[in-house]
Coordinates of C-alpha atoms and ligand atoms in Angstrom, one line a residue:
M1083 CA 68.9 81.4 54.5
M1084 CA 70.2 84.3 52.1
D1085 CA 66.8 86.9 52.1
G1086 CA 67.1 86.7 56.2
H1087 CA 64.8 83.6 56.7
E1088 CA 66.1 81.0 59.7
V1089 CA 66.3 77.7 58.2
T1090 CA 66.0 74.5 59.3
V1091 CA 66.7 71.3 57.8
V1092 CA 65.3 67.9 58.5
D1093 CA 67.1 64.6 57.1
N1094 CA 67.0 60.6 58.3
F1095 CA 70.2 61.1 55.4
F1096 CA 68.8 57.6 54.4
T1097 CA 69.7 59.1 50.3
G1098 CA 70.7 62.3 52.1
R1099 CA 74.5 63.7 53.2
K1100 CA 75.7 65.9 55.3
R1101 CA 78.2 67.1 52.9
N1102 CA 75.2 68.5 50.9
V1103 CA 74.8 71.6 53.4
E1104 CA 77.9 71.6 55.3
H1105 CA 79.1 75.0 53.7
W1106 CA 76.3 76.0 56.4
I1107 CA 77.2 74.9 59.4
G1108 CA 77.8 77.5 61.8
H1109 CA 75.5 79.8 59.9
E1110 CA 73.2 81.5 62.7
N1111 CA 70.2 81.3 59.9
F1112 CA 71.0 77.1 60.0
E1113 CA 69.9 75.0 61.5
L1114 CA 70.1 70.5 60.5
I1115 CA 68.5 68.3 62.1
N1116 CA 69.1 64.2 62.3
H1117 CA 65.0 63.0 62.1
D1118 CA 62.6 60.5 60.3
V1119 CA 59.5 62.1 59.8
V1120 CA 57.6 59.4 60.0
E1121 CA 57.8 60.4 63.9
P1122 CA 55.7 63.2 64.6
L1123 CA 58.5 66.4 64.6
Y1124 CA 57.5 69.7 67.1
I1125 CA 59.2 72.7 65.8
E1126 CA 57.6 76.2 65.2
V1127 CA 57.9 76.6 61.7
D1128 CA 56.1 79.4 59.2
Q1129 CA 56.5 77.0 55.7
I1130 CA 57.6 73.8 55.1
Y1131 CA 58.4 73.0 52.2
H1132 CA 58.1 68.2 52.9
L1133 CA 60.6 67.1 49.7
A1134 CA 61.1 63.6 52.7
S1135 CA 61.2 60.9 50.5
P1136 CA 63.9 58.6 48.9
A1137 CA 63.4 60.0 44.9
S1138 CA 65.9 58.0 42.8
P1139 CA 64.1 54.3 41.4
P1140 CA 66.1 51.8 42.8
N1141 CA 66.3 53.7 46.5
Y1142 CA 62.1 53.7 47.0
M1143 CA 61.9 50.4 45.6
Y1144 CA 65.4 49.0 47.9
N1145 CA 62.3 49.4 50.5
P1146 CA 59.6 50.2 49.5
I1147 CA 57.2 50.0 53.6
K1148 CA 59.9 52.7 54.2
T1149 CA 59.5 54.8 51.4
L1150 CA 55.1 53.6 51.3
K1151 CA 55.6 55.4 55.7
T1152 CA 57.4 57.9 55.1
N1153 CA 55.0 59.2 51.6
T1154 CA 51.9 58.3 53.2
I1155 CA 52.3 59.1 57.9
G1156 CA 55.7 60.8 57.2
T1157 CA 53.6 63.3 54.8
L1158 CA 50.8 63.0 57.9
N1159 CA 53.2 63.8 60.4
M1160 CA 54.3 67.3 58.7
L1161 CA 50.9 67.7 57.9
G1162 CA 49.4 68.1 61.3
L1163 CA 52.4 70.4 61.5
A1164 CA 51.0 72.6 59.6
K1165 CA 47.7 72.5 61.1
R1166 CA 49.7 72.8 64.4
V1167 CA 52.0 76.5 64.1
G1168 CA 49.4 76.7 60.8
A1169 CA 52.3 76.7 58.6
R1170 CA 52.0 76.7 55.1
L1171 CA 53.3 73.4 53.6
L1172 CA 54.8 72.7 50.0
L1173 CA 54.1 69.0 49.1
A1174 CA 57.1 67.5 46.5
S1175 CA 55.2 65.3 44.2
T1176 CA 56.2 63.5 41.4
S1177 CA 55.3 63.2 37.3
E1178 CA 54.8 59.5 39.1
V1179 CA 51.3 60.7 39.1
Y1180 CA 50.6 60.1 36.1
G1181 CA 52.9 56.1 35.7
D1182 CA 53.1 55.5 32.1
P1183 CA 50.8 57.5 30.7
E1184 CA 48.5 57.8 27.9
V1185 CA 48.8 61.5 27.5
H1186 CA 51.2 63.6 26.2
P1187 CA 52.7 65.3 27.3
Q1188 CA 50.9 66.0 30.4
S1189 CA 48.8 68.0 31.8
E1190 CA 47.4 68.4 35.6
E1191 CA 44.5 67.6 35.0
Y1192 CA 45.5 64.2 33.3
W1193 CA 44.0 61.9 36.5
G1194 CA 47.2 59.2 35.3
H1195 CA 47.8 55.2 34.7
V1196 CA 49.5 54.2 38.0
N1197 CA 50.2 50.5 38.3
P1198 CA 48.5 50.3 42.1
I1199 CA 50.2 46.3 43.0
G1200 CA 53.9 47.0 40.9
P1201 CA 57.6 47.9 42.2
R1202 CA 56.3 51.4 41.3
A1203 CA 53.3 52.2 43.3
C1204 CA 55.8 52.2 46.6
Y1205 CA 56.0 56.3 45.3
D1206 CA 53.7 56.6 42.7
E1207 CA 50.4 55.4 45.0
G1208 CA 52.7 56.5 48.0
K1209 CA 52.9 60.5 46.1
R1210 CA 49.5 59.7 44.4
V1211 CA 48.3 59.4 48.9
A1212 CA 50.5 61.6 49.8
E1213 CA 47.9 64.5 47.6
T1214 CA 45.6 63.6 48.4
M1215 CA 46.0 64.2 52.3
C1216 CA 47.5 67.2 51.3
Y1217 CA 43.5 67.9 49.5
A1218 CA 42.2 66.8 52.9
Y1219 CA 44.1 68.6 55.6
M1220 CA 43.0 71.4 53.2
K1221 CA 38.9 71.3 53.1
Q1222 CA 38.6 69.4 56.7
E1223 CA 41.0 71.7 58.1
G1224 CA 42.0 75.0 56.6
V1225 CA 45.5 74.3 56.5
E1226 CA 47.9 76.0 53.0
V1227 CA 48.8 73.4 50.3
R1228 CA 51.3 73.6 47.2
V1229 CA 51.6 70.4 45.4
A1230 CA 54.5 71.0 43.4
R1231 CA 55.0 67.3 40.9
I1232 CA 58.6 67.4 39.3
F1233 CA 59.4 65.6 37.1
N1234 CA 63.1 63.9 36.3
T1235 CA 65.8 66.6 37.7
F1236 CA 69.6 66.5 37.6
G1237 CA 72.4 68.7 39.1
P1238 CA 75.5 69.2 41.9
R1239 CA 75.3 66.9 45.5
M1240 CA 73.3 64.1 43.2
H1241 CA 74.8 61.4 45.4
M1242 CA 77.3 58.8 43.1
N1243 CA 74.9 56.1 43.7
D1244 CA 71.9 57.9 42.9
G1245 CA 71.0 54.4 39.9
R1246 CA 69.6 57.1 38.2
V1247 CA 69.9 57.5 34.5
V1248 CA 71.5 60.7 34.8
S1249 CA 74.2 60.6 37.4
N1250 CA 74.1 56.6 36.0
F1251 CA 75.1 57.4 32.1
I1252 CA 77.9 61.3 33.7
L1253 CA 79.5 58.4 35.6
Q1254 CA 80.0 55.7 33.3
A1255 CA 80.8 57.8 30.1
L1256 CA 84.2 60.4 33.0
Q1257 CA 85.1 56.4 33.0
G1258 CA 85.2 55.2 29.5
E1259 CA 83.1 52.1 31.2
P1260 CA 79.3 51.6 29.2
L1261 CA 76.5 53.5 29.3
T1262 CA 73.8 51.6 30.3
V1263 CA 69.9 51.5 28.5
Y1264 CA 67.4 49.9 30.6
G1265 CA 65.0 48.6 27.2
S1266 CA 65.2 49.7 23.3
G1267 CA 66.1 54.0 24.6
S1268 CA 63.4 54.7 22.7
Q1269 CA 60.7 55.7 25.8
T1270 CA 62.0 59.0 26.8
R1271 CA 62.7 62.2 29.5
A1272 CA 63.0 65.2 29.9
F1273 CA 65.2 67.0 31.8
Q1274 CA 65.4 69.8 35.0
Y1275 CA 68.2 71.7 35.8
V1276 CA 68.2 71.6 39.6
S1277 CA 68.2 75.7 39.6
D1278 CA 64.9 76.4 38.3
L1279 CA 63.1 73.5 39.9
V1280 CA 64.8 75.1 43.3
N1281 CA 63.5 79.0 41.7
G1282 CA 59.7 77.2 40.9
L1283 CA 59.9 75.1 44.3
V1284 CA 60.0 78.9 46.1
V1285 CA 57.3 80.3 43.5
L1286 CA 54.8 77.9 43.7
M1287 CA 55.2 78.0 48.0
N1288 CA 54.8 82.1 48.0
S1289 CA 51.9 82.5 45.0
N1290 CA 48.2 81.7 45.7
V1291 CA 48.0 78.8 43.8
S1292 CA 47.4 75.4 45.3
S1293 CA 45.9 73.4 43.0
P1294 CA 48.6 70.5 41.8
V1295 CA 51.3 72.6 39.0
N1296 CA 53.8 70.5 37.0
L1297 CA 57.4 71.5 37.5
G1298 CA 59.9 70.1 34.9
N1299 CA 61.4 71.0 31.8
P1300 CA 59.5 70.4 27.9
E1301 CA 62.4 68.9 26.1
E1302 CA 62.0 65.9 25.8
H1303 CA 64.1 63.3 24.4
T1304 CA 64.6 59.5 24.0
I1305 CA 67.2 58.1 26.5
L1306 CA 69.5 56.1 23.6
E1307 CA 69.4 59.8 22.3
F1308 CA 70.6 61.4 25.5
A1309 CA 73.2 58.1 26.2
Q1310 CA 75.0 59.8 22.8
L1311 CA 74.4 63.0 24.2
I1312 CA 76.2 62.3 27.6
K1313 CA 78.5 60.5 25.7
D1314 CA 79.4 63.0 23.6
L1315 CA 79.5 66.5 25.5
V1316 CA 82.4 64.4 27.9
G1317 CA 84.3 63.6 25.0
S1318 CA 84.0 59.8 25.7
G1319 CA 84.9 57.0 24.1
S1320 CA 82.5 54.7 26.2
E1321 CA 80.1 52.0 24.3
I1322 CA 76.2 51.4 24.9
Q1323 CA 74.8 49.0 26.4
F1324 CA 71.8 47.6 26.3
L1325 CA 70.1 45.7 29.5
S1326 CA 66.5 44.3 29.7
E1327 CA 63.3 47.1 30.4
A1328 CA 63.0 47.7 33.4
Q1329 CA 59.7 46.4 34.8
D1330 CA 56.2 49.3 34.6
D1331 CA 58.8 52.2 33.1
P1332 CA 57.0 54.7 31.5
Q1333 CA 57.9 54.9 28.2
K1334 CA 57.1 58.2 26.9
R1335 CA 56.9 61.0 30.4
K1336 CA 57.1 65.3 29.0
P1337 CA 55.5 68.2 31.0
D1338 CA 53.4 70.8 29.4
I1339 CA 54.1 73.7 32.0
K1340 CA 51.6 76.1 30.5
K1341 CA 49.9 76.2 34.3
A1342 CA 53.5 77.4 35.3
K1343 CA 53.8 80.5 32.7
L1344 CA 50.5 81.3 33.2
M1345 CA 50.1 81.5 36.7
L1346 CA 53.4 81.3 38.4
G1347 CA 55.3 83.5 35.6
W1348 CA 58.1 80.6 36.2
E1349 CA 59.6 78.2 33.1
P1350 CA 63.6 76.9 33.6
V1351 CA 66.3 78.7 31.9
V1352 CA 69.2 76.8 32.2
P1353 CA 69.8 74.9 28.1
L1354 CA 69.7 71.1 28.9
E1355 CA 73.5 70.7 27.3
E1356 CA 74.6 74.1 29.8
G1357 CA 73.3 71.8 32.8
L1358 CA 75.0 68.6 32.3
N1359 CA 78.2 70.0 31.6
K1360 CA 78.0 71.6 35.3
A1361 CA 76.6 68.0 36.2
I1362 CA 79.3 66.1 34.7
H1363 CA 82.2 69.2 36.3
Y1364 CA 80.6 68.1 39.4
F1365 CA 80.7 63.8 39.2
R1366 CA 84.2 64.6 37.8
K1367 CA 85.3 66.2 40.9
E1368 CA 83.6 64.2 43.1
L1369 CA 85.5 61.4 41.5
E1370 CA 89.0 62.9 42.5
Y1371 CA 87.1 63.4 45.7
Q1372 CA 86.9 59.5 45.8
A1373 CA 90.1 58.1 44.7
N1374 CA 91.8 60.9 47.3
N1375 CA 89.8 59.5 50.2
Q1376 CA 90.2 56.3 50.2
Y1377 CA 91.9 53.7 52.5
I1378 CA 94.7 52.1 50.9
P1379 CA 96.2 50.7 53.7
K1380 CA 100.3 51.2 52.3
P1381 CA 102.4 48.7 53.8
K1382 CA 105.1 49.9 55.7
P1383 CA 108.7 48.8 54.9
A1384 CA 110.0 45.4 56.3
R1385 CA 112.1 46.9 59.1
I1386 CA 115.8 45.3 57.9
K1387 CA 117.6 43.7 61.0
K1388 CA 121.1 44.7 62.0
G1389 CA 121.7 44.1 65.0
R1390 CA 121.1 46.2 68.2
T1391 CA 119.8 49.1 66.9
R1392 CA 119.3 51.0 70.4
H1393 CA 122.3 53.5 71.6
N1394 CA 122.9 54.3 74.8
Ligands
UDX1245 O1 71.2 53.7 33.7 C1 70.7 53.4 33.2 C2 69.5 53.9 34.4 C3 67.7 54.8 33.6 N1 67.7 54.6 33.0 C4 66.0 54.6 32.2 O2 66.3 56.0 31.9 C5 64.7 56.6 32.3 C6 65.3 57.5 33.3 O3 65.1 56.7 34.4 P1 65.2 57.1 35.8 O4 65.3 56.5 36.7 O5 66.5 58.8 36.2 O6 64.2 57.5 36.6 P2 62.5 57.9 36.3 O7 62.3 58.3 35.1 O8 62.0 56.2 36.1 O9 61.5 57.4 37.3 C7 62.2 59.2 38.0 O10 60.8 60.0 37.9 C8 60.4 61.5 38.0 C9 60.9 62.0 39.3 O11 59.9 61.7 40.3 C10 61.7 60.8 40.5 O12 63.4 60.8 40.4 C11 61.5 59.4 39.4 O13 61.5 58.5 40.4 C12 64.4 56.0 32.1 O14 63.8 54.7 31.2 C13 64.8 54.2 33.0 O15 65.0 52.9 32.7 C14 68.5 53.7 32.1 O16 67.8 53.3 30.2 N2 69.7 53.2 33.0

């Protein structure tokens, strides 16, 4: 919008919130439509960032059929829109297409190791078929597509109930609650800050790279190291609590970003601790906001009956 583009945001608000974009409402280049991509959409656009789908495991597992519909029917609708208006479509795919990987780090050539009937399948397989649909539309109909395989990402404006590890650990640390580690905590992840991802998406959209590209920060940590790091940054005395392991939880994950560096000139620039400090600041404010907005009925002081109070 600051570059002069007109932006239409389409959201069904299943995991999104109006509050995340309310500062743009009223801007002449901004429009917000309450719509679900599972239904067809008829608008005129040049570029489509197809970001729809819950991304947090508890959210996408909450209603697996809806997650599948969003990633299949929703993707078909967006590709149909792209075809009709001659727009370019960028699909937000995921590192989860690599499943519980047997190759480390994961490069775009790896085909993945996904359980097609496990609890994560609605998302993993949904995104895999969404990629397949993009390339079918490209080959058969000449639609221009871009596919970003997004690795773990965090930052301000995540929902407090998101359920992914970064928001969980920060909120637990801030409130002195135990940090809940699923399994032994020896599984690894690599976390990128949201502004790096957004830059990567825009660069990819405007590039000539139509094959999938990993976007992520390759700095890898175990989940236990990560819990300790967040505790230290918050200055929290919370304990670490070990809970049972999540089914089919990928044991290792780290992006190989050679392709993004070479073909897009992109790499993450926000160091992990700097990004985490920004997220901690945001969640601290969210907790204050929530505390100030709680509706706690205040009982009115009981009136003391002193006979007639009405004065004539
Ligand atoms: O409270 C928690 C939450 C999560 N975890 C663990 O932390 C790791 C990361 O879990 P998250 O839920 O944040 O995210 P995952 O890596 O499992 O999935 C993510 O992958 C990449 C994206 O496509 C998606 O955002 C999401 O599906 C997992 O090993 C998980 O078991 C905890 O130990 N405690």
